[in-house]
């Protein structure tokens, strides 16, 4: 393994113009806008439909359930059949999710919309991010990892900010938000259709099974483990902020501003984007350790925020959570880009995200129902303590393998 984030292995295929590396990332951004666009709207749905904080986190977790199910097949199918074959149906499901969200009048409808969104995101995480690497070519593979990772977090942050602004200012916010998103997704379809991908390689050695847990070859197992060790706590922290952040603002911190809820999520993912650009030439070991430290610090700030009713501390916790996710995600993708050959790359991306999203689905739901039982302050504090411990454990695992990271 190389010592910095700027080393990559060659990938087959001629190089496309540089502008296409950025354009190839647009479908990732557009689908991730949808992934969190509902965040500022949950308070509206809670009032009109009526459901608890536990149910809110369960609705949020259904997205992760759909995403994990999608990851089981999308990575392998993308490596075998091609990126466009997976991306176009995924964007179609995202458009269907927009229609369900726009007309949702019950919890089952919200669950269905979140499941469709999760399936679309899972396909884009594996096939879309691999497509960016394919378009980039061998010399620009490190740049592709950076652009693909930033496209994900930028879209994830833009969604709630856009939704918050429209929800505060536009009529029929739960309809308007998803009409705008449908336009973004339509542009993504056009981008995929024109994407200059290299010829698909045949003879993928991943085997004939299409339904299986995504994995990596033997040489990629340690990079995968280290990436998950830091990425998983980071994305679990951001999932908590996305699912319960608006409730914290509304009930604990006495603020019902949907713009503020969306802006807090945007700050979180803007921090993730900025952090990735800031560390692109730094050693992977340092990036992983910084990611683990940021997540642990985020949980400390979260505990202080809910104890003291401080909005600035809550925003700081969100920014640190985004930083932790962004650094863990970038380092994990970069490690896999180096260690895994092109015909297994989408599957490897899927494996990284399965490892990250499993705790991101389970722990916030547990925190939501715990908060219903013992109060939001105590529930959030316990969640913060558990996740801080996982982040520290991830950092210690990186330190234990620091020599391997320097090879």
Tab-separated table of N, CA and C in Angstrom, residues 44 57-58 85 92-93 105 118 121 125 138 142 174 215 224-225 253 260 295 345 366 369 384-385:
chain	number	residue	atom	x	y	z
A	44	UNK	N	-42.942	18.050	9.603
A	44	UNK	CA	-44.258	18.297	8.995
A	44	UNK	C	-45.077	17.018	8.953
A	57	UNK	N	-37.189	7.196	13.463
A	57	UNK	CA	-35.907	6.552	13.175
A	57	UNK	C	-36.104	5.233	12.432
A	58	UNK	N	-37.244	4.572	12.666
A	58	UNK	CA	-37.544	3.339	11.926
A	58	UNK	C	-37.780	3.650	10.450
A	85	UNK	N	-26.238	-0.489	-16.985
A	85	UNK	CA	-27.321	-1.457	-16.778
A	85	UNK	C	-27.862	-1.368	-15.360
A	92	UNK	N	-34.469	5.301	-12.128
A	92	UNK	CA	-35.906	5.114	-12.279
A	92	UNK	C	-36.598	4.885	-10.944
A	93	UNK	N	-35.976	4.088	-10.066
A	93	UNK	CA	-36.536	3.867	-8.729
A	93	UNK	C	-36.512	5.154	-7.902
A	105	UNK	N	-49.222	10.136	2.688
A	105	UNK	CA	-50.190	10.559	3.713
A	105	UNK	C	-50.247	9.560	4.850
A	118	UNK	N	-33.485	3.924	-0.722
A	118	UNK	CA	-32.336	3.132	-0.306
A	118	UNK	C	-31.838	2.200	-1.399
A	121	UNK	N	-29.987	4.336	-3.921
A	121	UNK	CA	-28.698	4.784	-3.394
A	121	UNK	C	-27.693	3.638	-3.363
A	125	UNK	N	-24.129	3.893	-5.104
A	125	UNK	CA	-22.905	3.790	-4.310
A	125	UNK	C	-21.917	2.826	-4.961
A	138	UNK	N	-6.524	5.292	-15.864
A	138	UNK	CA	-5.500	4.825	-14.928
A	138	UNK	C	-4.754	5.964	-14.233
A	142	UNK	N	-6.744	8.387	-8.440
A	142	UNK	CA	-6.885	9.075	-7.142
A	142	UNK	C	-7.873	10.245	-7.203
A	174	UNK	N	-43.957	19.577	0.666
A	174	UNK	CA	-43.706	18.145	0.506
A	174	UNK	C	-43.925	17.687	-0.934
A	215	UNK	N	-17.815	-8.805	-1.204
A	215	UNK	CA	-16.516	-9.026	-0.583
A	215	UNK	C	-15.399	-8.506	-1.447
A	224	UNK	N	-10.226	-3.031	3.554
A	224	UNK	CA	-11.671	-2.968	3.788
A	224	UNK	C	-11.978	-2.846	5.271
A	225	UNK	N	-11.331	-3.646	6.090
A	225	UNK	CA	-11.565	-3.614	7.532
A	225	UNK	C	-11.222	-2.257	8.126
A	253	UNK	N	-34.317	21.957	21.759
A	253	UNK	CA	-33.668	23.259	21.627
A	253	UNK	C	-34.653	24.360	21.231
A	260	UNK	N	-33.235	25.916	9.321
A	260	UNK	CA	-32.152	25.598	10.238
A	260	UNK	C	-31.850	24.103	10.232
A	295	UNK	N	-15.049	11.888	14.786
A	295	UNK	CA	-16.312	11.271	15.208
A	295	UNK	C	-16.431	11.240	16.721
A	345	UNK	N	-14.180	-3.759	-8.434
A	345	UNK	CA	-14.204	-2.498	-7.692
A	345	UNK	C	-15.599	-2.125	-7.200
A	366	UNK	N	-32.222	2.332	17.621
A	366	UNK	CA	-32.181	2.024	19.052
A	366	UNK	C	-32.225	3.301	19.877
A	369	UNK	N	-35.924	4.812	19.857
A	369	UNK	CA	-36.862	4.152	20.766
A	369	UNK	C	-36.435	4.325	22.225
A	384	UNK	N	-24.315	8.795	22.184
A	384	UNK	CA	-23.028	9.463	21.983
A	384	UNK	C	-21.899	8.694	22.656
A	385	UNK	N	-22.145	8.174	23.851
A	385	UNK	CA	-21.098	7.434	24.565
A	385	UNK	C	-20.727	6.145	23.837
